[in-house]
Short mmCIF file of C-alpha atoms in Angstrom, two decimals:
data_model
loop_
_atom_site.label_atom_id
_atom_site.label_comp_id
_atom_site.label_asym_id
_atom_site.label_seq_id
_atom_site.Cartn_x
_atom_site.Cartn_y
_atom_site.Cartn_z
CA MET A 17 14.27 37.83 -6.08
CA SER A 18 13.51 41.30 -4.36
CA ALA A 19 11.63 42.68 -7.47
CA ALA A 20 9.59 38.46 -7.90
CA LEU A 21 8.70 39.54 -3.88
CA ALA A 22 7.79 42.66 -4.62
CA ALA A 23 5.16 41.95 -7.31
CA ALA A 24 3.78 38.76 -5.01
CA VAL A 25 3.08 41.00 -2.17
CA THR A 26 0.43 43.74 -1.63
CA SER A 27 0.76 46.70 -0.13
CA ASP A 28 -1.95 48.39 2.65
CA GLY A 29 -2.26 51.11 -0.07
CA GLU A 30 -3.08 48.54 -3.02
CA ALA A 31 -5.48 47.16 -0.78
CA PHE A 32 -7.52 49.58 0.49
CA GLN A 33 -7.65 51.06 -3.15
CA PHE A 34 -8.69 47.89 -4.37
CA TRP A 35 -11.33 47.12 -1.65
CA VAL A 36 -12.54 51.05 -2.38
CA LEU A 37 -12.91 50.52 -5.80
CA GLY A 38 -13.86 47.09 -6.10
CA THR A 39 -17.13 47.86 -4.05
CA VAL A 40 -18.28 50.98 -5.97
CA ALA A 41 -17.46 48.71 -9.04
CA VAL A 42 -20.11 45.66 -7.78
CA VAL A 43 -22.64 48.24 -6.31
CA GLY A 44 -22.61 50.38 -10.09
CA ALA A 45 -22.99 46.63 -11.59
CA LEU A 46 -25.97 45.50 -9.46
CA CYS A 47 -27.38 49.08 -9.69
CA THR A 48 -27.34 48.11 -13.67
CA VAL A 49 -29.30 45.55 -13.56
CA LEU A 50 -31.94 46.39 -10.42
CA MET A 51 -32.08 49.80 -11.84
CA ARG A 52 -36.01 50.29 -13.19
CA LYS A 53 -35.18 53.24 -15.76
CA SER A 54 -32.74 52.53 -18.27
CA VAL A 55 -31.13 55.64 -17.83
CA HIS A 56 -29.92 55.34 -14.31
CA SER A 57 -28.89 51.82 -15.14
CA ALA A 58 -26.42 53.22 -18.53
CA LEU A 59 -24.99 55.73 -15.58
CA CYS A 60 -24.44 53.17 -13.17
CA LEU A 61 -22.66 51.21 -15.90
CA ALA A 62 -20.44 54.05 -16.99
CA GLY A 63 -19.45 54.59 -13.48
CA THR A 64 -18.31 50.68 -13.36
CA MET A 65 -16.50 51.14 -16.54
CA ILE A 66 -14.92 54.12 -14.99
CA VAL A 67 -13.86 52.32 -12.01
CA LEU A 68 -12.18 49.41 -14.29
CA ALA A 69 -10.09 52.06 -16.16
CA VAL A 70 -8.38 53.10 -12.66
CA PHE A 71 -8.03 49.34 -11.84
CA TYR A 72 -6.07 48.95 -15.47
CA LEU A 73 -4.10 52.19 -14.47
CA ALA A 74 -3.32 51.16 -11.39
CA ASN A 75 -1.86 47.68 -12.53
CA GLY A 76 0.43 49.56 -15.08
CA ALA A 77 -1.92 48.92 -17.92
CA TYR A 78 -1.89 52.35 -19.34
CA PHE A 79 -2.98 51.52 -23.02
CA LEU A 80 -5.91 49.35 -21.53
CA GLY A 81 -6.96 52.37 -18.65
CA VAL A 82 -7.13 54.94 -21.60
CA VAL A 83 -8.86 53.07 -24.25
CA GLN A 84 -11.52 51.67 -21.48
CA VAL A 85 -12.25 55.46 -20.68
CA ILE A 86 -12.44 57.09 -24.27
CA VAL A 87 -14.05 54.27 -26.10
CA TYR A 88 -15.78 52.41 -23.48
CA THR A 89 -17.00 54.97 -21.25
CA GLY A 90 -16.76 58.04 -23.96
CA ALA A 91 -17.89 56.85 -27.38
CA ILE A 92 -19.99 53.66 -26.65
CA MET A 93 -21.86 54.02 -23.10
CA MET A 94 -22.45 58.05 -24.12
CA LEU A 95 -24.07 56.78 -27.16
CA PHE A 96 -26.39 54.61 -25.65
CA LEU A 97 -26.61 56.90 -22.77
CA PHE A 98 -28.31 59.39 -25.16
CA VAL A 99 -29.87 57.44 -27.20
CA VAL A 100 -31.94 56.00 -24.39
CA MET A 101 -32.70 59.70 -23.37
CA LEU A 102 -34.05 60.72 -26.80
CA VAL A 103 -36.29 57.79 -27.34
CA GLY A 104 -37.43 57.24 -24.00
CA VAL A 105 -36.87 53.47 -22.83
CA THR A 106 -39.13 53.19 -19.78
CA ALA A 107 -39.64 49.87 -17.59
CA ALA A 108 -42.86 49.21 -19.15
CA ASP A 109 -40.92 48.47 -22.22
CA SER A 110 -39.03 45.67 -20.93
CA LEU A 111 -42.15 43.89 -20.32
CA LYS A 112 -42.66 43.32 -23.88
CA GLU A 113 -40.81 40.50 -25.73
CA THR A 114 -39.87 41.62 -29.47
CA LEU A 115 -37.74 38.22 -30.30
CA LYS A 116 -38.76 35.08 -28.77
CA GLY A 117 -36.97 33.63 -26.48
CA GLN A 118 -34.82 36.26 -26.39
CA ARG A 119 -34.93 35.97 -21.83
CA TRP A 120 -33.84 32.31 -21.75
CA TRP A 121 -30.77 32.98 -24.50
CA ALA A 122 -29.65 36.05 -22.29
CA ALA A 123 -29.86 33.57 -19.20
CA ALA A 124 -27.88 31.22 -20.69
CA CYS A 125 -25.50 33.44 -22.14
CA GLY A 126 -25.09 34.79 -18.33
CA LEU A 127 -24.28 31.70 -16.72
CA GLY A 128 -21.75 30.78 -19.74
CA PHE A 129 -19.88 34.01 -18.69
CA GLY A 130 -20.50 33.31 -15.39
CA ILE A 131 -18.49 29.81 -15.75
CA LEU A 132 -16.28 31.09 -17.80
CA LEU A 133 -15.01 33.71 -15.20
CA ALA A 134 -15.08 31.73 -12.48
CA ALA A 135 -12.88 29.32 -14.76
CA GLY A 136 -10.34 32.47 -15.53
CA ILE A 137 -10.58 33.19 -12.01
CA GLY A 138 -9.64 30.38 -10.59
CA ASN A 139 -6.90 29.26 -13.22
CA ALA A 140 -5.30 32.01 -11.73
CA SER A 141 -5.27 31.87 -8.55
CA LEU A 142 -3.19 28.40 -9.10
CA LYS A 143 -0.49 29.87 -11.23
CA GLU A 144 2.51 31.99 -9.77
CA PHE A 145 1.94 35.65 -9.77
CA ALA A 146 4.64 37.68 -12.01
CA GLY A 147 3.54 40.87 -12.21
CA LEU A 148 2.73 43.66 -14.96
CA GLY A 149 5.95 45.58 -14.58
CA ALA A 150 7.97 41.99 -16.05
CA ALA A 151 5.40 41.59 -18.75
CA ASN A 152 5.39 45.11 -19.80
CA SER A 153 9.56 45.34 -19.31
CA ALA A 154 9.67 42.60 -21.68
CA GLN A 155 8.75 43.99 -24.70
CA GLY A 156 9.39 47.16 -24.01
CA GLY A 157 6.30 49.09 -22.35
CA ASN A 158 2.64 48.13 -22.19
CA VAL A 159 1.70 49.34 -25.52
CA GLU A 160 4.38 47.69 -27.28
CA GLY A 161 3.34 44.28 -25.30
CA ILE A 162 -0.43 44.07 -26.24
CA ALA A 163 0.31 44.77 -29.86
CA ALA A 164 2.95 42.08 -29.39
CA LEU A 165 0.53 39.68 -28.49
CA ILE A 166 -2.68 40.84 -30.59
CA PHE A 167 -1.02 40.65 -33.52
CA THR A 168 1.42 37.60 -32.77
CA LYS A 169 -0.24 34.68 -30.41
CA TYR A 170 -3.71 36.07 -30.73
CA VAL A 171 -4.18 37.55 -33.85
CA PHE A 172 -6.20 34.96 -35.56
CA ALA A 173 -8.87 35.79 -32.33
CA PHE A 174 -8.45 39.47 -32.92
CA GLU A 175 -9.60 39.33 -36.70
CA ILE A 176 -12.51 36.98 -35.46
CA THR A 177 -13.75 39.24 -32.87
CA GLY A 178 -13.67 42.15 -35.66
CA ALA A 179 -15.48 40.19 -38.02
CA LEU A 180 -18.30 39.45 -35.42
CA LEU A 181 -18.22 43.15 -34.44
CA ILE A 182 -18.36 44.04 -37.96
CA THR A 183 -21.54 41.10 -38.49
CA ALA A 184 -23.17 42.69 -35.53
CA ALA A 185 -23.22 46.23 -36.57
CA VAL A 186 -24.47 45.05 -39.78
CA GLY A 187 -27.02 43.12 -38.52
CA ALA A 188 -28.38 45.92 -36.58
CA MET A 189 -29.15 47.75 -39.73
CA VAL A 190 -30.46 45.26 -41.32
CA LEU A 191 -33.24 44.56 -38.69
CA THR A 192 -33.91 48.21 -38.09
CA HIS A 193 -34.25 49.14 -42.04
CA ARG A 194 -37.82 49.18 -42.75
CA GLU A 195 -38.97 49.59 -46.69
CA ARG A 196 -41.06 52.30 -47.48
CA THR A 197 -43.94 50.37 -49.16
CA GLU A 198 -45.61 53.92 -50.25
CA LYS A 199 -44.18 57.22 -51.57
CA ALA A 200 -43.98 59.33 -48.68
CA HIS A 201 -45.71 62.65 -48.80
CA THR A 202 -44.45 66.01 -49.02
CA GLN A 203 -44.83 69.49 -47.19
CA ARG A 204 -47.08 70.46 -50.10
CA GLU A 205 -49.47 67.31 -49.95
CA LEU A 206 -49.36 67.46 -45.83
CA ALA A 207 -50.08 70.95 -45.77
CA GLU A 208 -53.38 70.60 -48.07
CA GLN A 209 -54.02 67.46 -46.41
CA ARG A 210 -54.78 69.62 -43.03
CA VAL A 211 -56.95 72.16 -45.30
CA ARG A 212 -58.90 70.19 -46.54
CA ARG A 213 -59.67 67.87 -43.44
CA GLY A 214 -60.12 71.85 -41.24
CA THR A 215 -58.51 70.07 -38.07
CA GLN A 216 -55.59 71.60 -37.81
CA VAL A 217 -54.75 73.97 -40.76
CA PRO A 218 -51.29 76.36 -39.32
CA PRO A 219 -48.35 73.75 -37.82
CA LEU A 220 -48.56 72.43 -34.68
CA PRO A 221 -47.93 74.37 -31.58
CA ALA A 222 -44.60 74.11 -30.12
CA PRO A 223 -43.98 72.71 -26.62
CA GLY A 224 -42.36 74.42 -23.56
CA VAL A 225 -43.26 77.91 -22.01
CA TYR A 226 -41.65 81.03 -23.30
CA ALA A 227 -39.17 82.59 -21.30
CA ARG A 228 -39.66 79.36 -18.46
CA HIS A 229 -39.15 76.03 -20.52
CA ASN A 230 -37.87 74.85 -23.11
CA ALA A 231 -38.33 70.77 -22.45
CA VAL A 232 -40.44 68.90 -25.01
CA ASP A 233 -42.16 67.65 -22.03
CA VAL A 234 -43.95 70.64 -21.22
CA ALA A 235 -46.83 71.37 -22.52
CA GLY A 236 -47.75 75.18 -24.44
CA LEU A 237 -49.81 77.08 -23.51
CA LEU A 238 -52.76 78.62 -24.94
CA PRO A 239 -53.44 82.76 -24.14
CA ASP A 240 -56.03 81.46 -21.43
CA GLY A 241 -53.18 79.48 -19.42
CA THR A 242 -54.42 76.45 -20.54
CA PRO A 243 -52.21 73.72 -21.91
CA ALA A 244 -52.03 73.01 -25.74
CA GLU A 245 -52.80 69.67 -25.98
CA LEU A 246 -51.25 69.39 -29.48
CA SER A 247 -48.21 70.49 -28.27
CA VAL A 248 -46.52 67.92 -26.88
CA MET A 249 -45.81 63.93 -28.55
CA GLN A 250 -48.40 61.34 -28.05
CA THR A 251 -45.86 59.07 -27.12
CA LEU A 252 -44.99 61.10 -23.98
CA ARG A 253 -48.87 61.53 -22.97
CA LYS A 254 -49.70 58.00 -22.71
CA ARG A 255 -46.51 57.36 -20.53
CA GLY A 256 -47.50 60.27 -18.35
CA GLN A 257 -43.84 62.09 -18.64
CA ILE A 258 -46.13 65.53 -19.02
CA ARG A 259 -45.08 68.17 -16.89
CA ASP A 260 -48.12 70.48 -16.11
CA VAL A 261 -47.38 73.82 -15.53
CA SER A 262 -50.51 75.31 -16.07
CA GLY A 263 -51.53 76.06 -12.65
CA GLN A 264 -48.21 77.99 -11.94
CA ALA A 265 -48.48 79.88 -15.18
CA LEU A 266 -52.20 80.87 -14.30
CA ALA A 267 -50.79 82.10 -10.70
CA ASP A 268 -48.23 83.95 -11.71
CA LEU A 269 -50.67 85.56 -14.38
CA LYS A 270 -52.73 86.63 -11.67
CA ALA A 271 -50.24 88.03 -9.15
CA LEU A 272 -48.81 89.88 -12.41
CA GLU A 273 -52.66 90.79 -13.52
CA GLN A 274 -52.66 92.09 -9.08
CA ARG A 275 -49.43 93.99 -9.03
CA SER A 276 -50.52 95.91 -12.49
CA GLU A 277 -53.68 96.86 -10.71
CA GLU A 278 -52.11 97.75 -7.65
CA ARG A 279 -49.40 100.22 -9.74
CA LEU A 280 -52.27 101.63 -12.16
CA GLY A 281 -54.21 102.78 -8.76
CA ARG A 282 -51.22 104.57 -7.04
CA ASP A 283 -50.45 106.18 -10.61
CA ARG A 284 -54.02 107.03 -10.44
CA ASP A 285 -53.59 108.35 -6.79
CA GLU A 286 -51.11 110.63 -7.36
CA GLU A 287 -52.10 111.91 -10.13
CA GLU A 288 -55.26 112.93 -8.58
CA ALA A 289 -53.09 113.80 -5.52
CA THR A 290 -50.85 116.94 -8.11
CA ARG A 291 -54.36 118.11 -9.34
#
């Protein structure tokens, strides 16, 4: 009787943890949807997943908490974040609808998910709360209890979910694959084309400024201090994501020349004084 009463009563520490972490999770979820940059949305979603992992751990679902951090936050979300950072997706890309009607399908799926979530919360509120400790002790632990449910009661749903994930992965590979209609040019052929055209015979200059920057969004500087247009990607240039450091470099070069002249003048005066 005391165990059931303890499972049904929420302590002050649990309530404080729920309201603090719940607020952080809701704010992170809203920022995921409302942020204009994809990188910021991915970071907010990763933070929300970490908060959910803390919820799992606090409630005794240790296996789900570890899987939430390692698989979802540590692998899937970080992979998504790195891909977004490498590709350079901006808010302007969301205005292009590559698949017709995808916004309506997304709205319908979101509405359906909201209905299922409300039904699940309502069903949970109508039943008596037993607590996760009793469920774990019945099977000998949290991992054993999840394994018993997955491979006995929900084995068909688990297999269907795995088949759907494999189908989604294969479909993504098929959609992103493009058949090459012509033979790829070799490095020798590309070099010969550059020589015949006479536009850019040597290789393209590298981005960044030596000893100062090595980022792809910083144009390399020519000997006169002006930025080299060919050292940065045209995609970044069209998006306006190029950082111009030529003014700072020219100012530093001018200051260096002035210090050199002052140094040479002092050395010359010292030589004349010794004579």
